[in-house]
Amino acid sequence: HVSYSIQNTWLDDIEQKILSRIKNKYPTYPIFWISSEKLSLWEETNINDTFWDKTEIIQIVEILDEYVFS
């Protein structure tokens, strides 16, 4: 059994690594313009819509692929 807090810490660490990679590769990516309050809300809420265009989605999937397969 892995506690919720350990899982949450692990996911937060992954999130920071992904954001760092995005910032290095795409420094003007729109996620960096979003308020921390809104990002926190997104973390705690299921969101059915996307806020990114096709190009931005491809960029983030590319970063996720690099992370997962590196």
Tab-separated table of C-alpha atoms in Angstrom:
chain	number	residue	atom	x	y	z
A	1	HIS	CA	0.000	0.000	0.000
A	2	VAL	CA	1.324	3.424	-0.991
A	3	SER	CA	-0.162	6.345	0.874
A	4	TYR	CA	-1.944	9.196	-0.848
A	5	SER	CA	0.658	11.686	0.356
A	6	ILE	CA	3.503	9.647	-1.137
A	7	GLN	CA	1.636	9.342	-4.432
A	8	ASN	CA	0.894	13.050	-4.388
A	9	THR	CA	4.538	13.905	-3.706
A	10	TRP	CA	5.641	11.608	-6.513
A	11	LEU	CA	3.184	13.183	-8.970
A	12	ASP	CA	4.181	16.706	-7.915
A	13	ASP	CA	7.801	15.807	-8.604
A	14	ILE	CA	6.910	14.534	-12.072
A	15	GLU	CA	4.863	17.667	-12.706
A	16	GLN	CA	7.839	19.888	-11.848
A	17	LYS	CA	10.155	17.886	-14.091
A	18	ILE	CA	7.701	18.116	-16.989
A	19	LEU	CA	7.217	21.855	-16.479
A	20	SER	CA	10.973	22.332	-16.395
A	21	ARG	CA	11.362	20.467	-19.665
A	22	ILE	CA	8.570	22.489	-21.245
A	23	LYS	CA	10.160	25.728	-20.073
A	24	ASN	CA	13.552	24.712	-21.485
A	25	LYS	CA	12.186	23.667	-24.852
A	26	TYR	CA	9.209	26.038	-25.202
A	27	PRO	CA	9.872	29.035	-22.927
A	28	THR	CA	6.807	30.914	-24.182
A	29	TYR	CA	4.426	28.003	-23.621
A	30	PRO	CA	1.077	29.433	-22.407
A	31	ILE	CA	0.986	27.426	-19.184
A	32	PHE	CA	3.568	29.851	-17.795
A	33	TRP	CA	1.099	32.736	-18.203
A	34	ILE	CA	-1.591	31.094	-16.057
A	35	SER	CA	-2.019	32.193	-12.471
A	36	SER	CA	-0.961	29.845	-9.710
A	37	GLU	CA	-4.526	29.996	-8.365
A	38	LYS	CA	-5.922	28.687	-11.636
A	39	LEU	CA	-3.278	25.969	-11.844
A	40	SER	CA	-4.122	24.880	-8.309
A	41	LEU	CA	-7.786	24.724	-9.222
A	42	TRP	CA	-6.955	22.587	-12.243
A	43	GLU	CA	-4.963	20.207	-10.053
A	44	GLU	CA	-7.943	19.665	-7.786
A	45	THR	CA	-10.694	19.556	-10.409
A	46	ASN	CA	-11.548	17.290	-13.298
A	47	ILE	CA	-11.495	19.453	-16.415
A	48	ASN	CA	-13.368	18.321	-19.495
A	49	ASP	CA	-12.115	20.999	-21.855
A	50	THR	CA	-8.699	21.705	-23.232
A	51	PHE	CA	-7.156	25.138	-23.053
A	52	TRP	CA	-4.446	24.443	-25.617
A	53	ASP	CA	-4.465	24.509	-29.389
A	54	LYS	CA	-3.309	21.562	-31.505
A	55	THR	CA	0.311	22.726	-31.706
A	56	GLU	CA	0.523	23.199	-27.937
A	57	ILE	CA	-0.974	19.771	-27.327
A	58	ILE	CA	1.586	18.185	-29.644
A	59	GLN	CA	4.381	20.008	-27.804
A	60	ILE	CA	3.279	18.793	-24.399
A	61	VAL	CA	2.776	15.222	-25.624
A	62	GLU	CA	6.281	15.355	-27.086
A	63	ILE	CA	7.691	16.418	-23.712
A	64	LEU	CA	5.710	13.697	-21.930
A	65	ASP	CA	7.038	11.106	-24.389
A	66	GLU	CA	10.600	12.293	-23.792
A	67	TYR	CA	10.109	12.039	-20.045
A	68	VAL	CA	8.468	8.617	-20.053
A	69	PHE	CA	10.880	7.040	-22.515
A	70	SER	CA	14.122	8.593	-21.268
